[in-house]
PDB file of C-alpha atoms in Angstrom:
ATOM      1  CA  MET C   1     109.476  58.132 140.755  1.00  0.00           C
ATOM      2  CA  ALA C   2     110.667  60.026 143.823  1.00  0.00           C
ATOM      3  CA  VAL C   3     109.270  59.912 147.358  1.00  0.00           C
ATOM      4  CA  TYR C   4     109.782  62.669 149.917  1.00  0.00           C
ATOM      5  CA  SER C   5     108.483  61.383 153.231  1.00  0.00           C
ATOM      6  CA  ASP C   6     109.398  64.403 155.372  1.00  0.00           C
ATOM      7  CA  TYR C   7     107.533  66.953 153.243  1.00  0.00           C
ATOM      8  CA  GLY C   8     104.936  68.826 155.282  1.00  0.00           C
ATOM      9  CA  LYS C   9     106.380  67.999 158.706  1.00  0.00           C
ATOM     10  CA  LYS C  10     108.424  71.204 158.750  1.00  0.00           C
ATOM     11  CA  PRO C  11     108.070  74.441 156.783  1.00  0.00           C
ATOM     12  CA  PRO C  12     109.591  74.007 153.296  1.00  0.00           C
ATOM     13  CA  THR C  13     113.099  75.374 152.719  1.00  0.00           C
ATOM     14  CA  PHE C  14     114.943  76.295 149.544  1.00  0.00           C
ATOM     15  CA  GLU C  15     117.126  73.243 150.162  1.00  0.00           C
ATOM     16  CA  ASP C  16     114.027  71.057 149.899  1.00  0.00           C
ATOM     17  CA  ALA C  17     113.129  72.744 146.626  1.00  0.00           C
ATOM     18  CA  THR C  18     116.652  72.257 145.224  1.00  0.00           C
ATOM     19  CA  THR C  19     116.497  68.567 146.121  1.00  0.00           C
ATOM     20  CA  VAL C  20     113.302  68.180 144.118  1.00  0.00           C
ATOM     21  CA  ALA C  21     114.621  70.307 141.235  1.00  0.00           C
ATOM     22  CA  ASP C  22     117.831  68.310 141.121  1.00  0.00           C
ATOM     23  CA  TYR C  23     115.865  65.094 140.891  1.00  0.00           C
ATOM     24  CA  VAL C  24     113.669  66.468 138.073  1.00  0.00           C
ATOM     25  CA  ILE C  25     116.668  67.655 136.074  1.00  0.00           C
ATOM     26  CA  ASN C  26     118.744  64.504 136.581  1.00  0.00           C
ATOM     27  CA  CYS C  27     116.024  61.806 136.399  1.00  0.00           C
ATOM     28  CA  GLY C  28     116.758  61.131 132.739  1.00  0.00           C
ATOM     29  CA  PHE C  29     113.236  62.033 131.590  1.00  0.00           C
ATOM     30  CA  GLU C  30     113.352  64.380 128.590  1.00  0.00           C
ATOM     31  CA  PHE C  31     110.710  67.079 128.574  1.00  0.00           C
ATOM     32  CA  GLU C  32     110.051  70.239 126.608  1.00  0.00           C
ATOM     33  CA  ARG C  33     107.496  71.698 128.982  1.00  0.00           C
ATOM     34  CA  GLY C  34     106.072  70.675 132.340  1.00  0.00           C
ATOM     35  CA  ILE C  35     103.515  71.926 134.818  1.00  0.00           C
ATOM     36  CA  ILE C  36     103.731  72.357 138.589  1.00  0.00           C
ATOM     37  CA  LEU C  37     100.331  72.014 140.247  1.00  0.00           C
ATOM     38  CA  TYR C  38      99.916  73.631 143.656  1.00  0.00           C
ATOM     39  CA  ASN C  39      97.321  75.198 145.965  1.00  0.00           C
ATOM     40  CA  ARG C  40      97.502  78.979 145.794  1.00  0.00           C
ATOM     41  CA  PHE C  41      96.283  80.855 148.847  1.00  0.00           C
ATOM     42  CA  LYS C  42      93.215  82.943 148.033  1.00  0.00           C
ATOM     43  CA  SER C  43      91.670  83.731 151.413  1.00  0.00           C
ATOM     44  CA  VAL C  44      91.379  82.221 154.881  1.00  0.00           C
ATOM     45  CA  VAL C  45      88.561  79.971 153.711  1.00  0.00           C
ATOM     46  CA  SER C  46      89.608  79.152 150.142  1.00  0.00           C
ATOM     47  CA  TYR C  47      92.435  78.379 147.769  1.00  0.00           C
ATOM     48  CA  ASP C  48      92.803  77.835 144.022  1.00  0.00           C
ATOM     49  CA  THR C  49      94.542  74.877 142.429  1.00  0.00           C
ATOM     50  CA  THR C  50      96.949  76.584 140.047  1.00  0.00           C
ATOM     51  CA  GLU C  51      99.254  75.531 137.205  1.00  0.00           C
ATOM     52  CA  MET C  52     102.707  77.000 136.725  1.00  0.00           C
ATOM     53  CA  PRO C  53     104.693  76.191 133.553  1.00  0.00           C
ATOM     54  CA  VAL C  54     108.238  74.824 133.675  1.00  0.00           C
ATOM     55  CA  PHE C  55     110.502  74.731 130.630  1.00  0.00           C
ATOM     56  CA  SER C  56     113.491  72.637 129.639  1.00  0.00           C
ATOM     57  CA  ALA C  57     116.897  74.134 128.879  1.00  0.00           C
ATOM     58  CA  GLU C  58     116.286  73.418 125.196  1.00  0.00           C
ATOM     59  CA  ALA C  59     112.958  75.282 125.262  1.00  0.00           C
ATOM     60  CA  ILE C  60     114.633  78.240 126.945  1.00  0.00           C
ATOM     61  CA  THR C  61     117.426  78.265 124.356  1.00  0.00           C
ATOM     62  CA  ASN C  62     114.881  78.224 121.506  1.00  0.00           C
ATOM     63  CA  ALA C  63     112.621  80.891 123.048  1.00  0.00           C
ATOM     64  CA  GLU C  64     111.791  83.757 120.747  1.00  0.00           C
ATOM     65  CA  LYS C  65     113.021  86.633 122.950  1.00  0.00           C
ATOM     66  CA  ILE C  66     116.124  84.936 124.376  1.00  0.00           C
ATOM     67  CA  SER C  67     118.240  86.592 121.679  1.00  0.00           C
ATOM     68  CA  ILE C  68     117.933  89.997 123.404  1.00  0.00           C
ATOM     69  CA  TYR C  69     120.478  88.789 125.966  1.00  0.00           C
ATOM     70  CA  ASP C  70     124.154  88.935 125.072  1.00  0.00           C
ATOM     71  CA  SER C  71     126.563  85.992 125.331  1.00  0.00           C
ATOM     72  CA  LEU C  72     124.365  83.181 126.588  1.00  0.00           C
ATOM     73  CA  ASP C  73     126.179  79.911 126.335  1.00  0.00           C
ATOM     74  CA  ALA C  74     124.917  76.465 127.314  1.00  0.00           C
ATOM     75  CA  ASP C  75     126.243  76.708 130.887  1.00  0.00           C
ATOM     76  CA  VAL C  76     124.414  79.961 131.555  1.00  0.00           C
ATOM     77  CA  ILE C  77     121.160  78.509 130.207  1.00  0.00           C
ATOM     78  CA  LYS C  78     121.624  75.338 132.293  1.00  0.00           C
ATOM     79  CA  CYS C  79     122.295  77.332 135.462  1.00  0.00           C
ATOM     80  CA  TYR C  80     119.316  79.598 134.761  1.00  0.00           C
ATOM     81  CA  GLN C  81     117.045  76.603 134.217  1.00  0.00           C
ATOM     82  CA  GLU C  82     118.212  74.886 137.423  1.00  0.00           C
ATOM     83  CA  TYR C  83     117.770  78.021 139.550  1.00  0.00           C
ATOM     84  CA  SER C  84     114.466  78.914 137.915  1.00  0.00           C
ATOM     85  CA  LEU C  85     113.062  75.425 138.510  1.00  0.00           C
ATOM     86  CA  ALA C  86     114.186  75.419 142.146  1.00  0.00           C
ATOM     87  CA  SER C  87     112.684  78.895 142.658  1.00  0.00           C
ATOM     88  CA  LEU C  88     109.369  77.920 141.129  1.00  0.00           C
ATOM     89  CA  ILE C  89     109.201  74.725 143.186  1.00  0.00           C
ATOM     90  CA  PHE C  90     110.034  76.696 146.370  1.00  0.00           C
ATOM     91  CA  TYR C  91     107.300  79.232 145.573  1.00  0.00           C
ATOM     92  CA  ALA C  92     104.776  76.436 145.003  1.00  0.00           C
ATOM     93  CA  MET C  93     105.837  74.732 148.256  1.00  0.00           C
ATOM     94  CA  LYS C  94     105.399  77.949 150.243  1.00  0.00           C
ATOM     95  CA  GLU C  95     102.013  78.758 148.686  1.00  0.00           C
ATOM     96  CA  ASN C  96     100.855  75.206 149.304  1.00  0.00           C
ATOM     97  CA  ALA C  97     102.030  75.347 152.948  1.00  0.00           C
ATOM     98  CA  CYS C  98     100.185  78.634 153.449  1.00  0.00           C
ATOM     99  CA  SER C  99      96.969  77.177 152.005  1.00  0.00           C
ATOM    100  CA  GLU C 100      97.325  74.060 154.144  1.00  0.00           C
ATOM    101  CA  GLN C 101      97.902  76.040 157.360  1.00  0.00           C
ATOM    102  CA  SER C 102      94.916  78.265 156.580  1.00  0.00           C
ATOM    103  CA  SER C 103      92.697  75.204 156.022  1.00  0.00           C
ATOM    104  CA  ARG C 104      93.867  73.714 159.336  1.00  0.00           C
ATOM    105  CA  MET C 105      93.178  76.930 161.220  1.00  0.00           C
ATOM    106  CA  THR C 106      89.680  77.154 159.719  1.00  0.00           C
ATOM    107  CA  ALA C 107      88.958  73.521 160.567  1.00  0.00           C
ATOM    108  CA  MET C 108      90.161  73.939 164.163  1.00  0.00           C
ATOM    109  CA  ASP C 109      88.078  77.096 164.550  1.00  0.00           C
ATOM    110  CA  GLY C 110      85.017  75.223 163.313  1.00  0.00           C
ATOM    111  CA  ALA C 111      85.725  72.300 165.636  1.00  0.00           C
ATOM    112  CA  SER C 112      86.112  74.655 168.624  1.00  0.00           C
ATOM    113  CA  LYS C 113      82.807  76.360 167.850  1.00  0.00           C
ATOM    114  CA  ASN C 114      81.025  72.983 167.506  1.00  0.00           C
ATOM    115  CA  ALA C 115      82.523  71.674 170.791  1.00  0.00           C
ATOM    116  CA  GLY C 116      81.498  74.775 172.818  1.00  0.00           C
TER     117      GLY C 116
END
């Protein structure tokens, strides 16, 4: 299990996402497929909880359409999986931060109207 105590205090960066991705890849847990759950911004007053699939290097290697690419060795697949995972985590972090900020703005607007 990993704990990231500074998450949410500052806007997420790609470095934050690579830290999480590095932990997921090197934690020793074998997985074929995973899911990232995050809040996707829908409008100022709502968001959707969304699932995004994540695949292991083995699943990518065994994918049906991977053969259309020429000369893919294990290192290329590994690098692709690492970058893809970090990119997906970064996207989820940014969407989640946007949804959180929107919810805070809506709550503060409501509080201001109730106070006045």
